[in-house]
PDB file of C-alpha atoms in Angstrom:
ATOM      1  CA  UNK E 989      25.267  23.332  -7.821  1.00 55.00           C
ATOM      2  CA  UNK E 990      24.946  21.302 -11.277  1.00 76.00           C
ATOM      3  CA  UNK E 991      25.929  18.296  -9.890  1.00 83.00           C
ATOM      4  CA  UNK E 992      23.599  18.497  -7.149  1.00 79.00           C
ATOM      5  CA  UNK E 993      20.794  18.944  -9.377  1.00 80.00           C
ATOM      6  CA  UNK E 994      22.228  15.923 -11.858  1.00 86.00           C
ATOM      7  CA  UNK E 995      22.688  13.370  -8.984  1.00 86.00           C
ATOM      8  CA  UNK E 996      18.545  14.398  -7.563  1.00 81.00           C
ATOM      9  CA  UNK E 997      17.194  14.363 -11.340  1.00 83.00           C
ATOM     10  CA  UNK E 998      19.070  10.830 -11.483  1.00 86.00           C
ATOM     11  CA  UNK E 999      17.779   9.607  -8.347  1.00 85.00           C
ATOM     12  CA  UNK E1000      14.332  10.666  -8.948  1.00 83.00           C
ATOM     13  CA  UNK E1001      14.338   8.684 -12.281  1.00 86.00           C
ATOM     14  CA  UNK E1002      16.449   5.548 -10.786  1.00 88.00           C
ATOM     15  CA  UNK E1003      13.904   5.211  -7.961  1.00 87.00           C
ATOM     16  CA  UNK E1004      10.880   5.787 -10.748  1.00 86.00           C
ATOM     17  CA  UNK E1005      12.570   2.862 -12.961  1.00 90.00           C
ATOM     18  CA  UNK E1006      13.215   0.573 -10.082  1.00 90.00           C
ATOM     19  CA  UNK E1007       9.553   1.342  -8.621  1.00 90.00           C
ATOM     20  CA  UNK E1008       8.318   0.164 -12.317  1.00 88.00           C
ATOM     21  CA  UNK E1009      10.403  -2.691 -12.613  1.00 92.00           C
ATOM     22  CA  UNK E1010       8.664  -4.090  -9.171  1.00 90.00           C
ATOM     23  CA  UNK E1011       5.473  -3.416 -10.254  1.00 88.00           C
ATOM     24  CA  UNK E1012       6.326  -4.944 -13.279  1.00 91.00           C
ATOM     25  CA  UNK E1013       7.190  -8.124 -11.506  1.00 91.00           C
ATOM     26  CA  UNK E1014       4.156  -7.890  -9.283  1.00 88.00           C
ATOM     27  CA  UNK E1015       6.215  -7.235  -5.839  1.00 88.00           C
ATOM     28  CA  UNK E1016       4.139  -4.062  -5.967  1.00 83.00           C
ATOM     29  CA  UNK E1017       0.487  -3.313  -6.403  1.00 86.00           C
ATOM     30  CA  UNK E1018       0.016  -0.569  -9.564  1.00 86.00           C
ATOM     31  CA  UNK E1019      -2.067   1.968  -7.655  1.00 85.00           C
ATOM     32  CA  UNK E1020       0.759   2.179  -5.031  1.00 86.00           C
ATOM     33  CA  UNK E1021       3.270   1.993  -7.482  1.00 87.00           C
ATOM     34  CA  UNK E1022       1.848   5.009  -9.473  1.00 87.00           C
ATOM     35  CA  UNK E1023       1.586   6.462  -6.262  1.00 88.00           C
ATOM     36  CA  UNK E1024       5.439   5.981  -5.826  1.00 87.00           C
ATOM     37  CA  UNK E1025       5.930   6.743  -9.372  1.00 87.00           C
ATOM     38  CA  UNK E1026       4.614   9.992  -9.047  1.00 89.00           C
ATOM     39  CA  UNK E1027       6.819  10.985  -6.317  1.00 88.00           C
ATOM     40  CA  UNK E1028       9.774  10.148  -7.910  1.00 87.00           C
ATOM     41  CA  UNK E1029       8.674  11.966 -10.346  1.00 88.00           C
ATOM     42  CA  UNK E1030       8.569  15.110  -8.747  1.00 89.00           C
ATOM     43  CA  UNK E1031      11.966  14.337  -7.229  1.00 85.00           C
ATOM     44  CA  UNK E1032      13.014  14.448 -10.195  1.00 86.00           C
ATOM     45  CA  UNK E1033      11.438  17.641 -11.636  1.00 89.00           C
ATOM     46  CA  UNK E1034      12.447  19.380  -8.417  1.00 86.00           C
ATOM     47  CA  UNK E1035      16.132  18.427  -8.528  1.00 83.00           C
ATOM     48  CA  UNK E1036      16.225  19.538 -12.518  1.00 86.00           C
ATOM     49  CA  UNK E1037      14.449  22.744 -11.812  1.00 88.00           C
ATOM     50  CA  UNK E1038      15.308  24.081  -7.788  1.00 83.00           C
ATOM     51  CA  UNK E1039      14.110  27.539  -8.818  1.00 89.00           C
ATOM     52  CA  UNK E1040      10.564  25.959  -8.924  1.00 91.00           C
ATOM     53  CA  UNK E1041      10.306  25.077  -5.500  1.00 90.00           C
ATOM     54  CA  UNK E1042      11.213  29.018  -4.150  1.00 92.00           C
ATOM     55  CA  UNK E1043       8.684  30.070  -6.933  1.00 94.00           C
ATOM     56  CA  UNK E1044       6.054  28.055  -5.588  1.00 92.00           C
ATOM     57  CA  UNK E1045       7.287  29.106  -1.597  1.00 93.00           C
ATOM     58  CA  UNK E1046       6.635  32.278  -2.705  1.00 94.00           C
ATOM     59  CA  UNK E1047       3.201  32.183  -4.477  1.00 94.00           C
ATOM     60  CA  UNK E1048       1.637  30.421  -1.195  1.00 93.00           C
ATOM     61  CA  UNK E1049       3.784  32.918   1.177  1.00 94.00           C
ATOM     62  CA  UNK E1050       6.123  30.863   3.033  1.00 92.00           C
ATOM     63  CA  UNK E1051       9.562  32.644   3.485  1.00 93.00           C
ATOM     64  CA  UNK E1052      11.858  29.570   3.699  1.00 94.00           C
ATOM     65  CA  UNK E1053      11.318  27.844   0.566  1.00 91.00           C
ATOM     66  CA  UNK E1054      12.550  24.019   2.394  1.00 90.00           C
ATOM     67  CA  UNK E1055       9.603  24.248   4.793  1.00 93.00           C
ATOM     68  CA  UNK E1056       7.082  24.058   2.099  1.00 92.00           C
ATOM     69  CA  UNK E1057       9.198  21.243   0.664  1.00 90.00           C
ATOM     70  CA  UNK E1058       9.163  19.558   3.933  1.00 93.00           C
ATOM     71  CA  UNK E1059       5.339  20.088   4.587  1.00 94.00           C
ATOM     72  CA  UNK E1060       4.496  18.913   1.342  1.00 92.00           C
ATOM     73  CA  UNK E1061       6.471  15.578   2.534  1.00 92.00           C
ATOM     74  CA  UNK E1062       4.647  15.727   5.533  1.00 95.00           C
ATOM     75  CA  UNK E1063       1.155  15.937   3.468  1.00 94.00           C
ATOM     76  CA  UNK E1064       1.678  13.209   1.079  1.00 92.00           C
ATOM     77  CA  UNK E1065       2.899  10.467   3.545  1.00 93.00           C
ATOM     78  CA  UNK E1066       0.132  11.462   5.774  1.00 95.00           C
ATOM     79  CA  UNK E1067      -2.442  10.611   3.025  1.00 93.00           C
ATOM     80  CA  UNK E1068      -0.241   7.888   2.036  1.00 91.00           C
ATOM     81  CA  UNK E1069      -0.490   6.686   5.416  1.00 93.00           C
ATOM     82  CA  UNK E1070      -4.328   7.289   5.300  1.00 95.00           C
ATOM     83  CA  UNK E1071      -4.800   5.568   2.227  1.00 90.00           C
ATOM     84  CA  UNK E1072      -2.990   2.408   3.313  1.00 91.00           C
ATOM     85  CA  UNK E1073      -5.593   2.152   6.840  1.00 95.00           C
ATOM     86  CA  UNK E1074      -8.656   2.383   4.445  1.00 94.00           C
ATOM     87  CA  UNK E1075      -6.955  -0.001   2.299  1.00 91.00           C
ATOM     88  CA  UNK E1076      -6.221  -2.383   5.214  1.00 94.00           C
ATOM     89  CA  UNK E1077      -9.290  -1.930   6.468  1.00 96.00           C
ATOM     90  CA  UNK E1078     -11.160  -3.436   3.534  1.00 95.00           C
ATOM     91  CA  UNK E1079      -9.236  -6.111   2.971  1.00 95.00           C
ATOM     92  CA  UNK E1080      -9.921  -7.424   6.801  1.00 97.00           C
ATOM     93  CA  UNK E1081     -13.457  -7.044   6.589  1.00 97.00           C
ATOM     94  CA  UNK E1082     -13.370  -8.680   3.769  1.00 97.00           C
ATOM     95  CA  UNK E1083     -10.932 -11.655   5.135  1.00 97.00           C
ATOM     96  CA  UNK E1084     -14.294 -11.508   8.481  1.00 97.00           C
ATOM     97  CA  UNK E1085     -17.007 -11.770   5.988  1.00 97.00           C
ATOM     98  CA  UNK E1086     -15.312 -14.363   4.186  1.00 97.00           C
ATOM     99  CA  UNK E1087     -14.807 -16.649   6.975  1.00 97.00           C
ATOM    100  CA  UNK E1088     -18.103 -15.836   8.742  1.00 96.00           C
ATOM    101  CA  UNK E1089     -19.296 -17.292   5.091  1.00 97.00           C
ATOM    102  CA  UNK E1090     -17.390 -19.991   5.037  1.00 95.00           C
ATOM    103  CA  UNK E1091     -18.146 -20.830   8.841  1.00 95.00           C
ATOM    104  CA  UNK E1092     -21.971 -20.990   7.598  1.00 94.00           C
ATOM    105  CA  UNK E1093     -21.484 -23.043   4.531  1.00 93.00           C
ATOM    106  CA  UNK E1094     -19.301 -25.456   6.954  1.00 91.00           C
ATOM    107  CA  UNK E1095     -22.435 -25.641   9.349  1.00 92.00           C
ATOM    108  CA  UNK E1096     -24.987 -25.977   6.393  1.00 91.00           C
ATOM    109  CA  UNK E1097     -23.051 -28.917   5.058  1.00 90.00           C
ATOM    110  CA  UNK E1098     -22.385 -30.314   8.478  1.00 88.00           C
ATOM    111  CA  UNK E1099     -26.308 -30.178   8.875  1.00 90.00           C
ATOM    112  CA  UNK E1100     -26.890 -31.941   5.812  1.00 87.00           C
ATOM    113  CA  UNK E1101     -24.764 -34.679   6.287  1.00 83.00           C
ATOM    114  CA  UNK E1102     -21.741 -34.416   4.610  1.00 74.00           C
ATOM    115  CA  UNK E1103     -18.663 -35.180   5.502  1.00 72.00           C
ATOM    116  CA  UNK E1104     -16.111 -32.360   5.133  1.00 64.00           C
ATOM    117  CA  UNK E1105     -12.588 -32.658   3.810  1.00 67.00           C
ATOM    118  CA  UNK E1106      -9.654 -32.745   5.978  1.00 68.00           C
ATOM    119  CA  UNK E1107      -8.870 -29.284   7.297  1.00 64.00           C
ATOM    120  CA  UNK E1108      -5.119 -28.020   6.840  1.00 55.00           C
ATOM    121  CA  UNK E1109      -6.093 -25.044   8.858  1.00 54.00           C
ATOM    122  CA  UNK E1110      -6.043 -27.163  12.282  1.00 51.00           C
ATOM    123  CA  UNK E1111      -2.482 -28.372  11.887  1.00 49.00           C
ATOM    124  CA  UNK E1112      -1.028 -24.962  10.593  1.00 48.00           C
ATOM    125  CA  UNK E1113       0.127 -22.737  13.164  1.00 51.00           C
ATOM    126  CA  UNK E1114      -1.843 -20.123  14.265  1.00 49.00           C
ATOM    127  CA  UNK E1115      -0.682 -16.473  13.237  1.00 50.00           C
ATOM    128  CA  UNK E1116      -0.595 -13.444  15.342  1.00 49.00           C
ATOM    129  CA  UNK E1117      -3.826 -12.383  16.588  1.00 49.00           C
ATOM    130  CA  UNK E1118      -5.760 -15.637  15.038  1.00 49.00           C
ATOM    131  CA  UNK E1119      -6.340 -19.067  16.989  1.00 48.00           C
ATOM    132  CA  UNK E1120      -6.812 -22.277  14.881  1.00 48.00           C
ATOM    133  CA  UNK E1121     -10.084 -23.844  15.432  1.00 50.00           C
ATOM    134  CA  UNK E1122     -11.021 -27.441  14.348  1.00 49.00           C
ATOM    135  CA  UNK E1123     -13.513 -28.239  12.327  1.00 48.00           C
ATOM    136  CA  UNK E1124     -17.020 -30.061  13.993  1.00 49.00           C
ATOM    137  CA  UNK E1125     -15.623 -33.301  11.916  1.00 46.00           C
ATOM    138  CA  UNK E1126     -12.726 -33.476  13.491  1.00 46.00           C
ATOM    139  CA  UNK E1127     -14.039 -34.088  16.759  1.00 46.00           C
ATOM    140  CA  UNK E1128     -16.066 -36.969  15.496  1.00 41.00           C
TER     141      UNK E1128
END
């Protein structure tokens, strides 16, 4: 039983080190990587000290101390999961507003007069769910 606890404290802290070492290298955004950090942190605590998880099975009143471990699973990558939509969310209403700006400033200028610059957009291809529109110049 030692050795199980040894190799789940160890993995707890390698995936904690290896979670820091991406955010570190910015492959990883720090709020998620806490997020992650934190996990493997209680990996770890829960493979040095099993006892903790029956003690805690018991306090709430669940008989079969591995259900609450797998319900608390089930609980944090739910909000994880939650989390992450919100997040997404944000970012592409932020990515509409920002183009519905830029779509007026293009129309403002075009008004005035000005010539626009070359666009790169029209000659990229389009990703998944976008078209690639020209610019009013380009038809000129």
């Amino acid at each position: 039983m030692a050795t199980l606890q040894i190799t789940t404290t160890l993995l707890g802290l390698g995936l904690a080190v290896v979670i820091l070492l991406l955010v570190r290298r910015d492959h990883l955004y720090l709020l998620h990587g806490l997020f992650w950090v934190a996990v493997a942190g209680a990996a770890a605590l829960l493979g040095a000290w099993p006892g903790l998880i029956d003690r805690l099975a018991s306090v709430v009143g669940i008989s079969y101390p591995p259900a609450l471990l797998l319900l608390l699973a089930c609980v944090v990558l739910l909000v994880k999961a939650l989390h992450t939509d919100m997040d997404n969310t944000r970012i592409e209403r932020d990515v509409r507003r920002l183009n519905q700006r830029l779509a007026l400033l293009e129309a403002d200028l075009a008004l005035a007069g000005h010539t626009l610059p070359p666009s790169t957009e029209a000659s990229a291809p389009a990703s998944a769910g976008t078209t690639a529109t020209a610019h009013p110049a380009d038809n000129a």
